[in-house]
PDB file of C-alpha atoms in Angstrom:
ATOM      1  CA  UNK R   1     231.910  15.961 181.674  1.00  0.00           C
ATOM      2  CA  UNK R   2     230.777  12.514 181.717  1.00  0.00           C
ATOM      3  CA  UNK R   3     227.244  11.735 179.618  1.00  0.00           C
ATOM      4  CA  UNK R   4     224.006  11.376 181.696  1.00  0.00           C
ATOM      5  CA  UNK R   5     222.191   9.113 179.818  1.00  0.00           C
ATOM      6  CA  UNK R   6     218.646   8.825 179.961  1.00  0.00           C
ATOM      7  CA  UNK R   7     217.035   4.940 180.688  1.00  0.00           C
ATOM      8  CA  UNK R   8     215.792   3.562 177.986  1.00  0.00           C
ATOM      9  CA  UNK R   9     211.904   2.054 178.765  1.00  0.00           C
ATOM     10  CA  UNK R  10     211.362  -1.754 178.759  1.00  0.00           C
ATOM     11  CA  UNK R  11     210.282  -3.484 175.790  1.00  0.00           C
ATOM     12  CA  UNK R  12     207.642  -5.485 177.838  1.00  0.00           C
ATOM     13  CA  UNK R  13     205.317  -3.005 179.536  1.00  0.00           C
ATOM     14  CA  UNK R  14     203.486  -5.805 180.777  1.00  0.00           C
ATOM     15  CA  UNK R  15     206.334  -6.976 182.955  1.00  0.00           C
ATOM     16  CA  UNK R  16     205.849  -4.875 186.596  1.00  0.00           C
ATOM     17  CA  UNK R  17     209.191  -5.052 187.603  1.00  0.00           C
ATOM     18  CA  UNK R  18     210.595  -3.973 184.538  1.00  0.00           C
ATOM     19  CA  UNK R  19     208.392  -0.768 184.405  1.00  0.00           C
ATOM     20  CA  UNK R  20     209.264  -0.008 187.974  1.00  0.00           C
ATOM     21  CA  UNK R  21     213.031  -0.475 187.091  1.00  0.00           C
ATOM     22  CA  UNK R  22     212.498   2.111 184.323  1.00  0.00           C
ATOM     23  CA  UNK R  23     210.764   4.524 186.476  1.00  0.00           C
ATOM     24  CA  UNK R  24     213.086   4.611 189.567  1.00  0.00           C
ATOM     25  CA  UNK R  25     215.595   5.072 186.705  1.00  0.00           C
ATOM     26  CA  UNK R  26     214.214   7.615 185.316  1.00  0.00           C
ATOM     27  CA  UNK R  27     213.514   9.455 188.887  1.00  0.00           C
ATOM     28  CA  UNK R  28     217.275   9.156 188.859  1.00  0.00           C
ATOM     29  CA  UNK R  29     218.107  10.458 185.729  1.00  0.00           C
ATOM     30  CA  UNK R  30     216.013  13.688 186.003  1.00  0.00           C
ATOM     31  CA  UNK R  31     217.322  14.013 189.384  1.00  0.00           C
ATOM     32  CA  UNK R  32     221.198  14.194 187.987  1.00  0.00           C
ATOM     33  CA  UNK R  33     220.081  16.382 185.003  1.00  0.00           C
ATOM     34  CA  UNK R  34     218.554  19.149 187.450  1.00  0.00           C
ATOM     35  CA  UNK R  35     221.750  18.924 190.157  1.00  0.00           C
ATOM     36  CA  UNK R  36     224.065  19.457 186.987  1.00  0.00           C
ATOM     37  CA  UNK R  37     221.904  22.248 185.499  1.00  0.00           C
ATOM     38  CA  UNK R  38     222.029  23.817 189.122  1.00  0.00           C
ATOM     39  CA  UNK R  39     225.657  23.349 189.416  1.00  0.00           C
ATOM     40  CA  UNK R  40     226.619  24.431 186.322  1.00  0.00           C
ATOM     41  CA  UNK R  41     224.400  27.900 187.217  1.00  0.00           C
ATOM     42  CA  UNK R  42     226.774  28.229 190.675  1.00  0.00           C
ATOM     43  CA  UNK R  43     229.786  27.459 188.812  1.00  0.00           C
ATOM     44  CA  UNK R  44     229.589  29.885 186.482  1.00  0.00           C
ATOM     45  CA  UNK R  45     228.306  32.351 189.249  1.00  0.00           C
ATOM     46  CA  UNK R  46     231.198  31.632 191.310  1.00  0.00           C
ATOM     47  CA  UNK R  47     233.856  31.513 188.310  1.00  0.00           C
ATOM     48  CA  UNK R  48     232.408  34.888 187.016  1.00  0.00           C
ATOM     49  CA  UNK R  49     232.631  36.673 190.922  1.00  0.00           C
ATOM     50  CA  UNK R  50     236.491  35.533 190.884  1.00  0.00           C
ATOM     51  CA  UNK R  51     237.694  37.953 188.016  1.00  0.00           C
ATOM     52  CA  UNK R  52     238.712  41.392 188.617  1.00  0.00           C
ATOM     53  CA  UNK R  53     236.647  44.387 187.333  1.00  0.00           C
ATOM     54  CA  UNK R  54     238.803  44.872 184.605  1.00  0.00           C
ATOM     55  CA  UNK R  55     238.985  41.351 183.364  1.00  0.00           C
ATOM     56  CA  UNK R  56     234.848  41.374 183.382  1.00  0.00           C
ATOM     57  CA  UNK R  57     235.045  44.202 181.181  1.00  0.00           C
ATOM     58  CA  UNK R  58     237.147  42.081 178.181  1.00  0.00           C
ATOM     59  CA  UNK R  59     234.729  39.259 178.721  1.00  0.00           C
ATOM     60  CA  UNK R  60     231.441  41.200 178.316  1.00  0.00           C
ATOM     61  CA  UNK R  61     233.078  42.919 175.664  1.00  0.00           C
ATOM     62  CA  UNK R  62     233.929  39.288 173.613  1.00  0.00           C
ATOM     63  CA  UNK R  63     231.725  38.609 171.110  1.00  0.00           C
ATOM     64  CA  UNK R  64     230.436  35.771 172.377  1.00  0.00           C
ATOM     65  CA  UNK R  65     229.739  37.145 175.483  1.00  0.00           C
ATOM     66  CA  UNK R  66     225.747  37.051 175.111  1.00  0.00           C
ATOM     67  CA  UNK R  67     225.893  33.687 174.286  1.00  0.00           C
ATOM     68  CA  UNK R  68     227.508  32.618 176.834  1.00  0.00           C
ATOM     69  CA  UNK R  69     225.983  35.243 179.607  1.00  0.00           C
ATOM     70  CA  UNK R  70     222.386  33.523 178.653  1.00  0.00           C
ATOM     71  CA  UNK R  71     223.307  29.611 177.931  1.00  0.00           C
ATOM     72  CA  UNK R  72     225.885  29.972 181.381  1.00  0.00           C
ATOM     73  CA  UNK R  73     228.144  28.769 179.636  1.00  0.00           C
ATOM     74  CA  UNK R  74     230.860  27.418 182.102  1.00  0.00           C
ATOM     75  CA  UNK R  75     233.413  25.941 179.404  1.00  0.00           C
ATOM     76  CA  UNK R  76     233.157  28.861 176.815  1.00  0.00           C
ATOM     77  CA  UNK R  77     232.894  31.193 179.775  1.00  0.00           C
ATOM     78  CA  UNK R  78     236.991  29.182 180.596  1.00  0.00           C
ATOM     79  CA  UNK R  79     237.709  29.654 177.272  1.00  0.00           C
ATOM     80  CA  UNK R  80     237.066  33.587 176.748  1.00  0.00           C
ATOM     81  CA  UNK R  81     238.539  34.021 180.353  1.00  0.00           C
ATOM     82  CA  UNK R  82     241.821  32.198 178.869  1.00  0.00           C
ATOM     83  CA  UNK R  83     241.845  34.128 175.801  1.00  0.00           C
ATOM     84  CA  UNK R  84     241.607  37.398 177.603  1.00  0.00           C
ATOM     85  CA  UNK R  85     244.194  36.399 179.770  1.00  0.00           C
ATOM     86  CA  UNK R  86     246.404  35.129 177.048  1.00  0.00           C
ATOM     87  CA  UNK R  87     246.032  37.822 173.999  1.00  0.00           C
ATOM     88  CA  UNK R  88     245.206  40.731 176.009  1.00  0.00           C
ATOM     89  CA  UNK R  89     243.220  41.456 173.729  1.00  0.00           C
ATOM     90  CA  UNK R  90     239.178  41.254 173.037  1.00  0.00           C
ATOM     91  CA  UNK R  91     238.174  43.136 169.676  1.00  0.00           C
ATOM     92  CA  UNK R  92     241.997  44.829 168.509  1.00  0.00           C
ATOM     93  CA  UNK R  93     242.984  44.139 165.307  1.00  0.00           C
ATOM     94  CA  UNK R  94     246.212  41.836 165.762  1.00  0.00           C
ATOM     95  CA  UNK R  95     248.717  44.666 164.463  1.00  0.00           C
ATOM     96  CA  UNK R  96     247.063  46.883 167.104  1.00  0.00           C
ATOM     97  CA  UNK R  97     247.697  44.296 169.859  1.00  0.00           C
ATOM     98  CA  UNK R  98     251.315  43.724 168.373  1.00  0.00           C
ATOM     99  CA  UNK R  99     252.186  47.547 168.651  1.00  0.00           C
ATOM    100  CA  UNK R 100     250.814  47.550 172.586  1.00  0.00           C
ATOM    101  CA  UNK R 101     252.829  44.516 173.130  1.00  0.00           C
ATOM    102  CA  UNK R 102     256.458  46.235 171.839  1.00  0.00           C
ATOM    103  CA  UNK R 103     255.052  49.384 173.304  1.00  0.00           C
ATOM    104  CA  UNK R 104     254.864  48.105 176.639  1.00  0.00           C
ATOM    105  CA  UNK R 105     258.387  45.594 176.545  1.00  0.00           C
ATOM    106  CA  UNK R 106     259.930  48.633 175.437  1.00  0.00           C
ATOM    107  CA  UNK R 107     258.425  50.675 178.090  1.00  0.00           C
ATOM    108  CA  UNK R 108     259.191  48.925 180.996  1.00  0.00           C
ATOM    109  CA  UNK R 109     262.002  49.553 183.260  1.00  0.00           C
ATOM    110  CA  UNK R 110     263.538  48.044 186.212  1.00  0.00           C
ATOM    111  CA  UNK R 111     263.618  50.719 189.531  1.00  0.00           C
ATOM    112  CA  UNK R 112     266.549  51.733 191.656  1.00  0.00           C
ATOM    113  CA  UNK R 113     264.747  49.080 194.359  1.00  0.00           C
ATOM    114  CA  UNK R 114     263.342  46.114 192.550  1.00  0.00           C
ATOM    115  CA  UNK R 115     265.162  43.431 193.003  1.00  0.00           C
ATOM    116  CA  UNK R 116     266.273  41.284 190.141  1.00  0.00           C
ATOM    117  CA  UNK R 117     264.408  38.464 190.715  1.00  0.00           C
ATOM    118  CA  UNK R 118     260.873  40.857 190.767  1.00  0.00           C
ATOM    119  CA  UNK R 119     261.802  42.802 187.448  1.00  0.00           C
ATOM    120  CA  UNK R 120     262.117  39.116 186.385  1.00  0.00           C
ATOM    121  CA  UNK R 121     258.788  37.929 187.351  1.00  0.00           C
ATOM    122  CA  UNK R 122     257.105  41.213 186.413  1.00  0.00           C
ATOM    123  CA  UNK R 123     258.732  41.321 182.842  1.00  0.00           C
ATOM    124  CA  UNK R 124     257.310  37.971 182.258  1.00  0.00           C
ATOM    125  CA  UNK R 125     253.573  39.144 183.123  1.00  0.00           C
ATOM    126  CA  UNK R 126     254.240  41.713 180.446  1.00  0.00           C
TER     127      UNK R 126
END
């Protein structure tokens, strides 16, 4: 996200214009900070109301989940969402997470009425 930076105020605080310059500035500035505050809020809202039940469980269940829940967090709430999604995985030890991932290559089969093309598709969700 691009910096908001706040206006510096004027050297001369005698000079009228200058001050007024500074204030309408700073009017904007404060402005911006609240719109990105309350966008950030509906973001996060919004990102958080797109996952599936089951994918809201592995997030609250990250470590970093109250962290995140309480600062709404919109990039670290991306981040856990694409770890989830990734490692399948929240708080398994990797060998466990290993095992499920053999278990369930191993597992799956193609049926008398999938097409090729779906077992393909579906194996690579795996």
């Amino acid at each position: 996200l691009p910096t908001i930076s706040e206006p510096v105020a004027p050297d001369n605080t005698n000079n009228f214009v200058e001050v007024e310059i500074w204030k309408v500035a700073l009017r904007s500035y404060v402005k911006k900070r609240e719109a990105r505050t309350k966008n950030s809020h509906r973001i996060f809202a919004l990102t958080l109301g797109q996952c599936s039940q089951a994918l809201r469980n592995r997030i609250e269940a990250h470590n970093d989940w109250s962290t995140i829940n309480n600062d709404t967090d919109v990039i670290n709430l991306l981040r856990v969402i694409q770890q989830c999604m990734t490692q399948r995985q929240t708080r398994k030890h990797a060998v466990h997470a290993l095992y499920e991932a053999e278990s369930a290559i191993y597992k799956y089969r193609q049926g008398k009425h999938t097409s090729n093309n779906e077992y393909y598709e579906k194996f690579k969700d795996i």
